[in-house]
């Protein structure tokens, strides 16, 4: 008879997400991953296949716990006007209290840059999250500019999506996010 798990899987994946977010996939070694997940090597291998599968689970966890919440808040008219919600989305992702540290960027952006070019499974998941981001941006833009041509909305959403992802890549180097309002004014 096998013993029941002695750890909370969600907490372990949260720990994995944080260490991968801070250090990336390649920069995270097994001892650091085990420490972040509060697991022994034996418990890790009994519960999870390998480092790669945990990375994919961490990406899903980021999507479920960070990105989905941010997109839902951006879509919720009860949290403010459309432009205010859009600006809040851009600011929230950089200055949010739940972010593990400064200069870590966005976990999705980091995955797009580090893993997606070489990992088809990661690329597919990143594309799905990015598509939801694009749809949320399109929706808030349509709310802001209801008379606009759908093609214009799509192009502006694409510009905002790329601004979001690119700026977070630059944020890893310490780029400032203090001009979001002005940058959004240029596009919207």
XYZ file of N, CA, C and O in Angstrom, residues 4-74:
284
model
N -0.030 8.075 1.474
C -0.637 9.269 0.871
C 0.401 10.384 0.760
O 1.390 10.415 1.499
N 0.177 11.297 -0.170
C 1.085 12.429 -0.351
C 1.123 13.258 0.928
O 0.110 13.497 1.564
N 2.309 13.718 1.238
C 2.524 14.517 2.438
C 2.691 16.005 2.112
O 3.230 16.751 2.903
N 2.242 16.419 0.919
C 2.401 17.813 0.533
C 1.184 18.264 -0.260
O 0.450 17.454 -0.805
N 1.007 19.569 -0.321
C -0.071 20.160 -1.109
C 0.474 20.412 -2.515
O 1.411 21.196 -2.691
N -0.115 19.757 -3.489
C 0.381 19.854 -4.865
C 0.307 21.284 -5.405
O 1.212 21.740 -6.103
N -0.746 22.006 -5.071
C -0.878 23.392 -5.539
C 0.243 24.255 -4.981
O 0.837 25.069 -5.700
N 0.573 24.076 -3.704
C 1.669 24.834 -3.098
C 3.007 24.481 -3.761
O 3.850 25.359 -3.984
N 3.185 23.206 -4.072
C 4.420 22.772 -4.721
C 4.549 23.401 -6.112
O 5.624 23.891 -6.484
N 3.469 23.420 -6.872
C 3.493 24.012 -8.212
C 3.687 25.529 -8.114
O 4.398 26.124 -8.927
N 3.087 26.165 -7.126
C 3.311 27.601 -6.900
C 4.798 27.859 -6.659
O 5.375 28.788 -7.232
N 5.423 27.048 -5.836
C 6.858 27.196 -5.583
C 7.685 26.999 -6.841
O 8.633 27.742 -7.100
N 7.303 25.997 -7.635
C 7.997 25.765 -8.900
C 7.827 26.957 -9.830
O 8.784 27.405 -10.481
N 6.605 27.481 -9.904
C 6.347 28.628 -10.768
C 7.246 29.807 -10.372
O 7.857 30.450 -11.233
N 7.357 30.060 -9.086
C 8.152 31.198 -8.608
C 9.621 31.029 -8.994
O 10.244 31.967 -9.503
N 10.183 29.856 -8.786
C 11.613 29.670 -9.091
C 11.856 29.716 -10.597
O 12.830 30.310 -11.065
N 10.950 29.116 -11.393
C 11.099 29.199 -12.848
C 10.925 30.647 -13.315
O 11.600 31.093 -14.236
N 10.025 31.371 -12.700
C 9.769 32.765 -13.055
C 11.007 33.611 -12.792
O 11.403 34.453 -13.598
N 11.653 33.371 -11.668
C 12.832 34.152 -11.309
C 14.057 33.761 -12.134
O 14.823 34.628 -12.556
N 14.243 32.458 -12.349
C 15.501 31.986 -12.933
C 15.382 31.416 -14.338
O 16.401 31.156 -14.969
N 14.168 31.171 -14.794
C 13.995 30.529 -16.089
C 14.144 29.024 -15.973
O 14.539 28.493 -14.923
N 13.839 28.342 -17.054
C 13.931 26.880 -17.059
C 15.384 26.441 -16.954
O 15.740 25.636 -16.099
N 16.227 26.977 -17.830
C 17.630 26.556 -17.851
C 18.366 26.953 -16.579
O 19.274 26.241 -16.142
N 17.984 28.065 -15.977
C 18.662 28.547 -14.779
C 18.204 27.892 -13.483
O 18.730 28.193 -12.419
N 17.221 27.006 -13.575
C 16.705 26.323 -12.385
C 17.239 24.896 -12.358
O 16.911 24.089 -13.224
N 18.064 24.603 -11.360
C 18.568 23.230 -11.234
C 17.645 22.428 -10.307
O 16.775 22.993 -9.634
N 17.816 21.130 -10.297
C 16.925 20.269 -9.505
C 16.985 20.561 -8.009
O 15.937 20.618 -7.368
N 18.152 20.756 -7.408
C 18.139 21.071 -5.970
C 17.333 22.336 -5.645
O 16.580 22.360 -4.672
N 17.489 23.380 -6.471
C 16.724 24.608 -6.240
C 15.230 24.386 -6.470
O 14.399 24.942 -5.752
N 14.884 23.598 -7.483
C 13.475 23.297 -7.750
C 12.873 22.515 -6.591
O 11.773 22.832 -6.124
N 13.589 21.510 -6.109
C 13.095 20.723 -4.978
C 12.912 21.600 -3.742
O 11.902 21.477 -3.034
N 13.866 22.499 -3.510
C 13.769 23.408 -2.373
C 12.562 24.336 -2.530
O 11.802 24.531 -1.581
N 12.368 24.882 -3.720
C 11.236 25.791 -3.965
C 9.895 25.084 -3.802
O 8.916 25.693 -3.383
N 9.868 23.800 -4.136
C 8.630 23.020 -4.042
C 8.468 22.378 -2.666
O 7.441 21.760 -2.383
N 9.489 22.499 -1.813
C 9.521 21.865 -0.489
C 9.316 20.355 -0.594
O 8.539 19.757 0.155
N 10.042 19.750 -1.525
C 9.923 18.306 -1.757
C 11.287 17.636 -1.691
O 12.313 18.249 -1.995
N 11.256 16.366 -1.337
C 12.445 15.542 -1.465
C 12.478 15.014 -2.901
O 11.459 15.020 -3.608
N 13.638 14.551 -3.315
C 13.774 14.005 -4.664
C 12.799 12.840 -4.873
O 12.135 12.743 -5.909
N 12.659 11.984 -3.879
C 11.753 10.846 -3.993
C 10.304 11.275 -4.149
O 9.571 10.746 -4.995
N 9.887 12.234 -3.341
C 8.512 12.744 -3.447
C 8.270 13.401 -4.797
O 7.209 13.250 -5.395
N 9.270 14.133 -5.273
C 9.144 14.789 -6.573
C 8.878 13.750 -7.658
O 7.938 13.889 -8.444
N 9.708 12.729 -7.722
C 9.583 11.757 -8.801
C 8.365 10.846 -8.647
O 7.864 10.322 -9.630
N 7.870 10.698 -7.440
C 6.622 9.944 -7.263
C 5.422 10.745 -7.753
O 4.471 10.188 -8.272
N 5.482 12.048 -7.576
C 4.336 12.900 -7.907
C 4.404 13.498 -9.311
O 3.367 13.744 -9.927
N 5.606 13.726 -9.815
C 5.777 14.416 -11.085
C 6.724 13.625 -11.974
O 7.631 12.964 -11.493
N 6.535 13.772 -13.240
C 7.349 13.017 -14.198
C 8.803 13.505 -14.226
O 9.734 12.732 -14.083
N 8.965 14.823 -14.452
C 10.302 15.393 -14.572
C 10.227 16.916 -14.491
O 9.146 17.480 -14.346
N 11.359 17.571 -14.597
C 11.437 19.026 -14.522
C 10.584 19.675 -15.617
O 9.882 20.655 -15.360
N 10.634 19.140 -16.811
C 9.876 19.696 -17.934
C 8.380 19.667 -17.668
O 7.675 20.656 -17.912
N 7.878 18.560 -17.169
C 6.435 18.473 -16.902
C 6.033 19.445 -15.786
O 4.951 20.023 -15.830
N 6.902 19.649 -14.824
C 6.612 20.614 -13.758
C 6.629 22.031 -14.329
O 5.795 22.862 -13.959
N 7.532 22.310 -15.250
C 7.564 23.625 -15.887
C 6.242 23.896 -16.608
O 5.665 24.985 -16.480
N 5.757 22.933 -17.353
C 4.479 23.098 -18.058
C 3.332 23.287 -17.073
O 2.442 24.110 -17.298
N 3.365 22.559 -15.974
C 2.343 22.747 -14.937
C 2.447 24.134 -14.322
O 1.438 24.771 -14.011
N 3.669 24.632 -14.146
C 3.872 25.976 -13.601
C 3.329 27.033 -14.569
O 2.712 28.016 -14.137
N 3.523 26.828 -15.859
C 2.977 27.753 -16.857
C 1.448 27.752 -16.797
O 0.820 28.816 -16.816
N 0.862 26.575 -16.699
C -0.598 26.486 -16.553
C -1.067 27.173 -15.268
O -2.093 27.848 -15.252
N -0.317 26.983 -14.202
C -0.654 27.599 -12.915
C -0.594 29.121 -13.023
O -1.476 29.820 -12.515
N 0.427 29.641 -13.694
C 0.530 31.080 -13.921
C -0.699 31.567 -14.684
O -1.297 32.582 -14.335
N -1.067 30.833 -15.713
C -2.240 31.198 -16.509
C -3.492 31.226 -15.630
O -4.260 32.186 -15.662
N -3.674 30.201 -14.821
C -4.874 30.089 -13.981
C -4.913 31.105 -12.845
O -5.980 31.620 -12.509
N -3.768 31.384 -12.250
C -3.762 32.207 -11.040
C -3.377 33.659 -11.259
O -3.724 34.508 -10.443
N -2.648 33.965 -12.311
C -2.212 35.340 -12.545
C -2.878 35.930 -13.797
O -3.560 36.932 -13.724
N -2.653 35.283 -14.921
C -3.145 35.844 -16.179
C -4.672 35.853 -16.234
O -5.265 36.869 -16.600
N -5.315 34.764 -15.877
C -6.788 34.706 -15.945
C -7.410 35.778 -15.047
O -8.360 36.448 -15.460
N -6.878 35.952 -13.856
C -7.399 36.989 -12.957
C -7.233 38.380 -13.554
O -8.137 39.213 -13.485
N -6.071 38.636 -14.114
C -5.801 39.956 -14.694
C -6.718 40.214 -15.890
O -7.257 41.311 -16.038
N -6.916 39.203 -16.728
C -7.799 39.378 -17.888
C -9.251 39.537 -17.459
O -9.986 40.346 -18.040
N -9.659 38.802 -16.445
C -11.031 38.941 -15.938
C -11.262 40.328 -15.351
O -12.316 40.927 -15.549
N -10.285 40.838 -14.638
C -10.414 42.180 -14.063
C -10.475 43.220 -15.171
O -11.251 44.174 -15.093
N -9.678 43.031 -16.221
C -9.704 43.979 -17.327
C -11.066 43.957 -18.029
O -11.527 44.972 -18.528
